[in-house]
XYZ file of C-alpha atoms in Angstrom:
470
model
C 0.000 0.000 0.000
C 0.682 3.530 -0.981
C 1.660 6.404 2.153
C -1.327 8.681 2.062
C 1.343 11.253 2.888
C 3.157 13.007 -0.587
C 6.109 12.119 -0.506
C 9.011 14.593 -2.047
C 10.466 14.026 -5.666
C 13.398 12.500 -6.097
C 15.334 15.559 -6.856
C 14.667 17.437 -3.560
C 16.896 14.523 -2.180
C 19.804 16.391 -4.062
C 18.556 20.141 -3.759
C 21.420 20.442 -0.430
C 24.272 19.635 -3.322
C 24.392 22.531 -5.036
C 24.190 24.877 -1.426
C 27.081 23.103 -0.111
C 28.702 23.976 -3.579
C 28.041 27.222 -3.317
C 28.790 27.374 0.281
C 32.510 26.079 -0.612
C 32.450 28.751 -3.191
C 31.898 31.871 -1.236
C 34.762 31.557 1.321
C 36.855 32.025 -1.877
C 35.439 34.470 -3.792
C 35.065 36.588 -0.328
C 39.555 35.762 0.164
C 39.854 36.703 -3.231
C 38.011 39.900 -3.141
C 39.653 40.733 0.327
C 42.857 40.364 -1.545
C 42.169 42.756 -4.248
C 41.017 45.117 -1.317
C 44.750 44.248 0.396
C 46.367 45.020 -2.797
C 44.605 47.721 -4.010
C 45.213 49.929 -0.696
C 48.785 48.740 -0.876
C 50.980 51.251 -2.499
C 51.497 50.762 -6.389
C 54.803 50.995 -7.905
C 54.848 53.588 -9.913
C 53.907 52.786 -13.503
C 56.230 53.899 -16.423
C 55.222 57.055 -18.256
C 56.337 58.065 -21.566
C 58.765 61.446 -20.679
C 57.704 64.032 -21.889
C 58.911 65.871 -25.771
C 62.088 68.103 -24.829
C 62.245 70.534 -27.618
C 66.211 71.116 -28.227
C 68.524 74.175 -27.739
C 68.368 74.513 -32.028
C 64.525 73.838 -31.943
C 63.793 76.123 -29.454
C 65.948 78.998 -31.963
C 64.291 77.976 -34.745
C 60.598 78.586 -33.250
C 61.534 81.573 -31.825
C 63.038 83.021 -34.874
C 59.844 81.529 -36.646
C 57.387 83.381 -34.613
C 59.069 86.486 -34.565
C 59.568 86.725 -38.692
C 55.499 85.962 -38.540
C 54.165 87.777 -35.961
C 55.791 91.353 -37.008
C 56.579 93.618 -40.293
C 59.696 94.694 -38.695
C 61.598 97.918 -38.798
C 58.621 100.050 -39.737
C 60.475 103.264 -39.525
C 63.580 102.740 -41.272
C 61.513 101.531 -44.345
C 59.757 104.043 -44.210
C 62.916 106.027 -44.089
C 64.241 103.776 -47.230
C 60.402 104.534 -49.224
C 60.684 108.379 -48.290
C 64.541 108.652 -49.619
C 64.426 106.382 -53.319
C 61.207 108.355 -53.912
C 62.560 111.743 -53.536
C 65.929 111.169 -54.737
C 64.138 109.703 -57.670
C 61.354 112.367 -57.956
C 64.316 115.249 -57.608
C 66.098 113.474 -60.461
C 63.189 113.496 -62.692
C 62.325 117.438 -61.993
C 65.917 118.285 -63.003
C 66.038 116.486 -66.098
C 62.826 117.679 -67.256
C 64.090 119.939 -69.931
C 66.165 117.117 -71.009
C 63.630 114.120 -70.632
C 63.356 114.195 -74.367
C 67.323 113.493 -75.048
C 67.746 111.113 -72.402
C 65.129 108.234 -72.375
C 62.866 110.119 -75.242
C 62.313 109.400 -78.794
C 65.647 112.014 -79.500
C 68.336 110.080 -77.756
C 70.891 108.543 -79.291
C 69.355 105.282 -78.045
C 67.162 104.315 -81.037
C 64.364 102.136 -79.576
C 65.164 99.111 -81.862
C 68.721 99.090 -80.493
C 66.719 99.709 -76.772
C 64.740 96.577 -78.351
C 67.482 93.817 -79.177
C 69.192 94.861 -75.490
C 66.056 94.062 -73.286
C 65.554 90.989 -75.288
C 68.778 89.427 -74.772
C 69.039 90.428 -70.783
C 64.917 90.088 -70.527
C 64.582 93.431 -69.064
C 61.355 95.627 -68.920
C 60.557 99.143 -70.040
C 56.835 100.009 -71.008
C 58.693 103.026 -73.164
C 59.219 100.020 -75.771
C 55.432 100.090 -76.323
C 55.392 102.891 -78.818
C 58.096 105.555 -79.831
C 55.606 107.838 -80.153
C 56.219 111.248 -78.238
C 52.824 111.137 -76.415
C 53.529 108.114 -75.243
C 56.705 109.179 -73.636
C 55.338 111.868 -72.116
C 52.625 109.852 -70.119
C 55.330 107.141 -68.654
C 57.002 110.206 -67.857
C 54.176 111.858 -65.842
C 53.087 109.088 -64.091
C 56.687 108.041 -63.130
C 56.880 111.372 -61.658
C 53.567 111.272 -59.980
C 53.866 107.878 -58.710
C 57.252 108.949 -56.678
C 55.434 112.153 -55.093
C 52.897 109.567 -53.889
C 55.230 107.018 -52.799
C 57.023 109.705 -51.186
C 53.734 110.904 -49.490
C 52.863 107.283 -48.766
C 49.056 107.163 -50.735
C 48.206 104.345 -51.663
C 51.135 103.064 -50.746
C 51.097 99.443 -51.943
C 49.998 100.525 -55.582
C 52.458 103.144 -55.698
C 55.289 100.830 -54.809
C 54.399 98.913 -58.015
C 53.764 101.911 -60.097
C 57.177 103.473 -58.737
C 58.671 100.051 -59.754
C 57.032 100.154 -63.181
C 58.474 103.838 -64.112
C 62.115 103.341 -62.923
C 62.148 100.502 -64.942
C 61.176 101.836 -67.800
C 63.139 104.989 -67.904
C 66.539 103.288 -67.182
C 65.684 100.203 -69.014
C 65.013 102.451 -71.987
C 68.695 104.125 -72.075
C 71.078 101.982 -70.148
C 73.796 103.664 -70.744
C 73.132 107.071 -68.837
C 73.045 107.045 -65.284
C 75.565 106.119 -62.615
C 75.983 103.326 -59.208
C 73.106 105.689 -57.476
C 70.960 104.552 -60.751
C 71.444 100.870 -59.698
C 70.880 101.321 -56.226
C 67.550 103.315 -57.444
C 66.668 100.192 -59.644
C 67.252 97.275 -57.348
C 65.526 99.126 -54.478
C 62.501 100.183 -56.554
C 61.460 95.963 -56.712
C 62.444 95.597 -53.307
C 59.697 97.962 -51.921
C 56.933 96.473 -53.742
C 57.522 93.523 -51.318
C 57.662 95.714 -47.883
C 55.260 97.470 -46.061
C 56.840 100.274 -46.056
C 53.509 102.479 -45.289
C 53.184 101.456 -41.278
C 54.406 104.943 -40.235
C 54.958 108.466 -41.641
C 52.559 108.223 -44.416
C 48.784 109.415 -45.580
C 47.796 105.447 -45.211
C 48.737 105.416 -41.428
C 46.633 108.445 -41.303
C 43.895 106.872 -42.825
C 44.011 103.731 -41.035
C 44.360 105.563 -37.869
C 40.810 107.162 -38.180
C 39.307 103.574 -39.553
C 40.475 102.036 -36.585
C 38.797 104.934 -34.151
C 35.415 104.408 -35.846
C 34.176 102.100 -33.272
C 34.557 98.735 -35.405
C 32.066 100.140 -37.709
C 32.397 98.061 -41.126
C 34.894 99.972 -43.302
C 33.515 101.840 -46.254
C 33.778 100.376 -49.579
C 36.689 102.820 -50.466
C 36.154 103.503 -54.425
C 38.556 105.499 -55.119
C 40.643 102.236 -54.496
C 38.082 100.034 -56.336
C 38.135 102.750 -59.271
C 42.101 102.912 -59.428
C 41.845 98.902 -59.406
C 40.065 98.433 -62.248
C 41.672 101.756 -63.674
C 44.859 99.791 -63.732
C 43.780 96.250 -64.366
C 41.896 97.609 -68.088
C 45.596 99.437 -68.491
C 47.346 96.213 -68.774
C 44.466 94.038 -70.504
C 45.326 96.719 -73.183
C 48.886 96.572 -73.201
C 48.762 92.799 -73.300
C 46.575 92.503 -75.775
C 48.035 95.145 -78.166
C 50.964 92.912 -77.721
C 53.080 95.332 -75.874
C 56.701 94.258 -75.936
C 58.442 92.655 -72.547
C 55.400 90.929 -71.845
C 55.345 87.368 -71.508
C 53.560 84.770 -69.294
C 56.417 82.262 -68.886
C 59.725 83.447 -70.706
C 62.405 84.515 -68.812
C 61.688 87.391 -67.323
C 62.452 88.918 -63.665
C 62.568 85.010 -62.803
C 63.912 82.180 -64.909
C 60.518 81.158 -66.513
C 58.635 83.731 -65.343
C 57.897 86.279 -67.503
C 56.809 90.252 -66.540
C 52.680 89.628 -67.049
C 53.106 86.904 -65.025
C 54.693 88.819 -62.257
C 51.939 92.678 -63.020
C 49.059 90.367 -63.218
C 49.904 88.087 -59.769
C 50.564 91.526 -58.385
C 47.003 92.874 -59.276
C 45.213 89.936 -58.662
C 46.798 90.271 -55.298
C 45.989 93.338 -54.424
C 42.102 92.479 -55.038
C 42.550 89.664 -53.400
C 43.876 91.267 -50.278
C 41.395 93.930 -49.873
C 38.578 91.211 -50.366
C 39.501 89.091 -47.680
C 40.170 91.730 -45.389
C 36.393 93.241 -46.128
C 34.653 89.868 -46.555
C 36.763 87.265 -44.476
C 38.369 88.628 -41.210
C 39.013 85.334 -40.071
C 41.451 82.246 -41.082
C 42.259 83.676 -44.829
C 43.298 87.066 -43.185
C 45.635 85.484 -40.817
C 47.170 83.147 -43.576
C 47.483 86.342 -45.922
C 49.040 88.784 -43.214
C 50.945 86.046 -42.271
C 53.080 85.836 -45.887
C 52.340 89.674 -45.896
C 55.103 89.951 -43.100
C 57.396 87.118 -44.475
C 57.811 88.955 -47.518
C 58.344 92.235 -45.639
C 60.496 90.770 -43.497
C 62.552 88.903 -46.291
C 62.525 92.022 -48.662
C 64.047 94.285 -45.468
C 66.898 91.231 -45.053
C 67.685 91.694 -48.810
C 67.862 94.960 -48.246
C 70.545 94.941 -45.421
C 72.222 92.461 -47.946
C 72.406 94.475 -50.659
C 73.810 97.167 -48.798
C 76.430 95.481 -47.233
C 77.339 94.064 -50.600
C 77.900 97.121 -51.923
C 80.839 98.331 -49.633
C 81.898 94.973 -49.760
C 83.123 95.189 -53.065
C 83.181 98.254 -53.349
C 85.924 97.983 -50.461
C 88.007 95.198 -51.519
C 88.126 96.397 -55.509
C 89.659 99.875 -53.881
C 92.481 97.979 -51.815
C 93.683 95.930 -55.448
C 94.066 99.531 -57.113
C 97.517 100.823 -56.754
C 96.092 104.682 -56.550
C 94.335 103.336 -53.257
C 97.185 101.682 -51.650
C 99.354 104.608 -52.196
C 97.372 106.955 -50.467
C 96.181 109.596 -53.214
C 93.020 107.871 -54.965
C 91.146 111.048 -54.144
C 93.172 113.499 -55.107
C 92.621 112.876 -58.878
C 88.904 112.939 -59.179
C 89.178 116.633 -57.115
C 91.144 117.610 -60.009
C 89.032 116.703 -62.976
C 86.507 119.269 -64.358
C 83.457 117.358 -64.630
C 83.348 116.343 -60.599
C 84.562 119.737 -59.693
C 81.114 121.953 -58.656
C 83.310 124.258 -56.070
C 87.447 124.234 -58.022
C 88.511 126.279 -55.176
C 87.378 123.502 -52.397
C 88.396 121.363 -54.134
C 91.878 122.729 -54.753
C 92.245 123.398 -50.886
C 91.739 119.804 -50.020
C 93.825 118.329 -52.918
C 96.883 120.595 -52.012
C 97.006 118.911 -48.627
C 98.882 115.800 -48.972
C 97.764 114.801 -44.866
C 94.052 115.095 -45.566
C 94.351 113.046 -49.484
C 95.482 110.450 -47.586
C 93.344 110.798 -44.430
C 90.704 110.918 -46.774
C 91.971 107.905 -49.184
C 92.427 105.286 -46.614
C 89.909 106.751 -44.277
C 87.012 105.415 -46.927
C 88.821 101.927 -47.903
C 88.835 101.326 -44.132
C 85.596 102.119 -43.687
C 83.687 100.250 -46.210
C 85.656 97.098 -45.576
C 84.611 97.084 -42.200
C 81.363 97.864 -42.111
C 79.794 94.785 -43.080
C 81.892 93.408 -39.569
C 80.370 96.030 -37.490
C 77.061 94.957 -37.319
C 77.346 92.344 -34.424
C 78.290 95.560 -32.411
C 76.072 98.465 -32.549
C 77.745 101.285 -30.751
C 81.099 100.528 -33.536
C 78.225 100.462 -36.814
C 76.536 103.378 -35.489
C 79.593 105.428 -35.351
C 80.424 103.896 -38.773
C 76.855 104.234 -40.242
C 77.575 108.328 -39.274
C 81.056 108.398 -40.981
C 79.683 106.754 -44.556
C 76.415 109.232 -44.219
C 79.394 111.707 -43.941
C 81.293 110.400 -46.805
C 78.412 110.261 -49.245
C 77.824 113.891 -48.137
C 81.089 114.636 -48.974
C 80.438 113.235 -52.355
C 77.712 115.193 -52.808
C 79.181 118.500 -52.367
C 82.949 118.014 -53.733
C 82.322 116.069 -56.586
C 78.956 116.726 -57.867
C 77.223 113.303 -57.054
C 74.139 114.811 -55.555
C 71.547 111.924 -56.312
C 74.510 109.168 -56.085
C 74.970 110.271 -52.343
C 71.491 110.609 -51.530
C 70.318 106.797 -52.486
C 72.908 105.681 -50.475
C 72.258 107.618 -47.484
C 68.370 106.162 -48.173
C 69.798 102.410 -48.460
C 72.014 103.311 -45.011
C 69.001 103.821 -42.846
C 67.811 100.321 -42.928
C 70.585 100.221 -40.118
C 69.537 103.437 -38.240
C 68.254 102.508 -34.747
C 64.754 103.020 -34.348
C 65.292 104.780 -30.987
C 66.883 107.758 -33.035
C 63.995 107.614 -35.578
C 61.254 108.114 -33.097
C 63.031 110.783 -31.155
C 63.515 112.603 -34.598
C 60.136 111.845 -35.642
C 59.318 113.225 -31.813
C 60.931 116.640 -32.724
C 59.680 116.765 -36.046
C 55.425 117.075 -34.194
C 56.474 119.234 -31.828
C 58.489 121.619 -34.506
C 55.340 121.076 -36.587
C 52.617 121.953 -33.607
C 55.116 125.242 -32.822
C 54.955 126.084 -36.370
C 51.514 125.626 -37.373
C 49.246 125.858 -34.714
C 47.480 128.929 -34.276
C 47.014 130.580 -30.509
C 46.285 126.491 -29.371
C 48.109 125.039 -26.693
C 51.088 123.092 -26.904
C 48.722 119.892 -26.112
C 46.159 120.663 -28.935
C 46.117 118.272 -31.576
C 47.463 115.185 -29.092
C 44.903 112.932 -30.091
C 45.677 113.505 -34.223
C 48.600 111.675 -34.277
C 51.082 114.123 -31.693
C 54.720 112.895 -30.328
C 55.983 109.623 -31.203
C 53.870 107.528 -33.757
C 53.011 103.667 -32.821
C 55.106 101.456 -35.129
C 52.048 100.019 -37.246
C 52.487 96.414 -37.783
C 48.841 94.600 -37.330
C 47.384 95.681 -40.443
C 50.482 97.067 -42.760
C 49.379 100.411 -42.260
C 47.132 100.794 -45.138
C 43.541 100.152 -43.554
C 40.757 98.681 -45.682
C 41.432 99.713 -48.913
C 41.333 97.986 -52.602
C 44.953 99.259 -53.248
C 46.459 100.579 -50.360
């Protein structure tokens, strides 16, 4: 017989198995947990971490060098001294000769303009006088070369002037090679030089300008169309010279460049212009950055060649004199004192030849000088006593033998090494003579806020404000 009572299933006899397995389990799992508890309040070694990047001593130069080339257009003043002194001296040069444009670089020189022709195509020269050798023709390059110094000079539109400037020295001495002297080829290097500067931060009608844009409250900059209109003015002047075929211009023959031919170089320079003033109006951000950025590399490259060039120049100039036996006699001097032609004042000139002392004083004096100049630069106290002796020398020049416009684009291509200190304590005298001078019954303070005393070395936005072709 059957128990009335249910009994329990055969598995509930084994239901106590798996407790006691799990009841073995625990004690384990609860020692292994209290071990990772042990270990992880136990101090860790410390674990290996990658050291950190040391930048190195030549690294470090380089970035600093780097960042200083891009975050300034340095030495605003001295070239704005440099812009200031080529213009003039060239703008004086061009006044003088104005009765005798015609003979020199016009259609009655002696320099026939197919001869002019065959020259600047074997050395790839420019000269927009090669357009036409008709006499109205010469007499507009002429004009505008004049009127693009006096604006240069005045700094308007300074960054189209440059060009311009560039453009009508060219042309002038391209078209009669043979007439001109050393000052000539200081005049002609420098002229391409300062379309790559800024040379219109300070002392100019551009600083002005910008100087007023900037107190306008951030307002958005007017669309400036006297700029646009000059632009454009410009731009349809060269569509027409290129395609009336005007001669010199080429896309890719050799040119200023190997390969690179003088459209090439006036268009890329127009384009750039519009393209400058567009993203500064339309595309403050990135872009602007990127295009100030290069702005100041060339600036800052152009200024170096500068220093270069002028160091080259006494170089040689140097080292040639001490080969001549003249020079290493003593009495170079005295023979140019004695020639007619470099004799303005005879009788000054007679008082310092007859002097055997000063000849050679005077001989050696300027061999020593330009040889060592170029060494003088690593101290400045020794090249600014130097730097006063050549302005000295070339002022000598200017009076004694005759070299007016010789000695003054020298002096202009010295004061890329005048300290800037001196600069804005002349430019410092310069307001105050000017408020003593022209004001009328106001006080000596009047006119503080319009620029007075020293003026801020403008190097954020090139000194030429929002403007098509500044």
């Amino acid at each position: 017989m059957t128990s009335p009572i249910p009994q329990q299933p055969h598995s509930a006899s084994h239901a106590p198995l798996p407790h006691l397995t799990e009841s073995t389990d625990v004690p384990q799992q609860a020692q292994q947990a209290q071990q990772e508890q042990q270990a992880s309040r136990e101090p860790q070694p410390p674990q290996e971490t990658p050291a950190p990047y040391e930048e190195t001593r030549i690294e470090r130069v380089i970035g600093r060098g780097f960042a200083r080339v891009t975050g300034r257009a340095m030495a605003p003043y001295q070239t704005a001294v440099i812009r200031i002194g080529f213009a003039a001296t060239w703008l004086l040069f061009l006044l003088r000769e104005w009765p005798h444009r015609q003979t020199l670089y016009g259609p009655d020189g002696p320099w026939s303009l197919d001869m002019a022709r065959r020259l600047l195509d074997a050395n790839h020269a420019f000269s927009a006088l090669l357009w036409s050798d008709g006499r109205g023709w010469f007499e507009v390059v002429y004009f505008l070369a004049v009127a693009a110094s006096a604006a240069l000079m005045l700094g308007w539109r300074t960054r189209t002037m440059s060009v311009l400037f560039m453009v009508g020295v060219l042309s002038l001495q391209n078209r009669s090679v043979f007439i001109g002297d050393g000052g000539d080829n200081v005049i002609h290097l420098m002229s391409m030089y300062l379309v790559l500067t800024r040379c219109g931060q300070v002392w100019s009608l551009d600083a002005r300008r910008a100087k007023r844009a900037e107190s306008a409250d951030g307002e958005r900059p007017a669309r400036d169309l006297p700029g646009v209109v000059l632009w454009a003015v410009l731009g349809l002047g060269l569509a027409v010279a290129q395609l009336s075929g005007g001669h010199g211009l080429n896309w890719f023959e050799n040119g200023p460049f190997p390969h690179i031919g003088w459209s090439l170089v006036l268009w890329g320079l127009w384009v750039a212009h519009g393209l400058w003033w567009a993203v500064r109006r339309y595309a403050p951000g990135e872009p602007r950055i990127v295009l100030d950025t290069l702005a100041k590399l060339a600036h800052n490259g152009a200024v170096l060649v500068i220093m270069v060039e002028v160091c080259l120049i006494y170089a040689t100039a140097g080292w040639y004199k001490i080969q001549g036996t003249r020079w290493q006699d003593g009495t170079a001097v005295f023979y140019p004192m004695h020639l007619d032609y470099f004799s303005p004042w005879p009788g000054l000139s007679d008082l310092l030849g007859s002097n055997g002392l000063m000849v050679m004083v005077l001989t050696y004096g300027t061999v020593i000088v330009q040889v060592a100049f170029p060494f003088t630069l690593f101290n400045r106290r020794l090249k600014n006593v130097l730097l006063v002796v050549m302005i000295c020398e070339h002022l000598s020049i200017a009076f004694l033998l005759g070299l007016p416009f010789f000695s003054l684009a020298m002096i202009a291509a010295d004061a890329v090494f005048l300290p800037t200190n001196f600069l804005t304590w002349l430019s410092a005298r310069v307001v105050g003579l000017r408020k003593r001078l022209f004001s009328r019954g106001g006080s000596p303070g009047a006119g503080a806020g319009s620029g007075g005393g020293v003026p801020p070395a403008r190097t954020e936005h090139g000194g030429d404000g929002h403007t098509l072709v500044g």
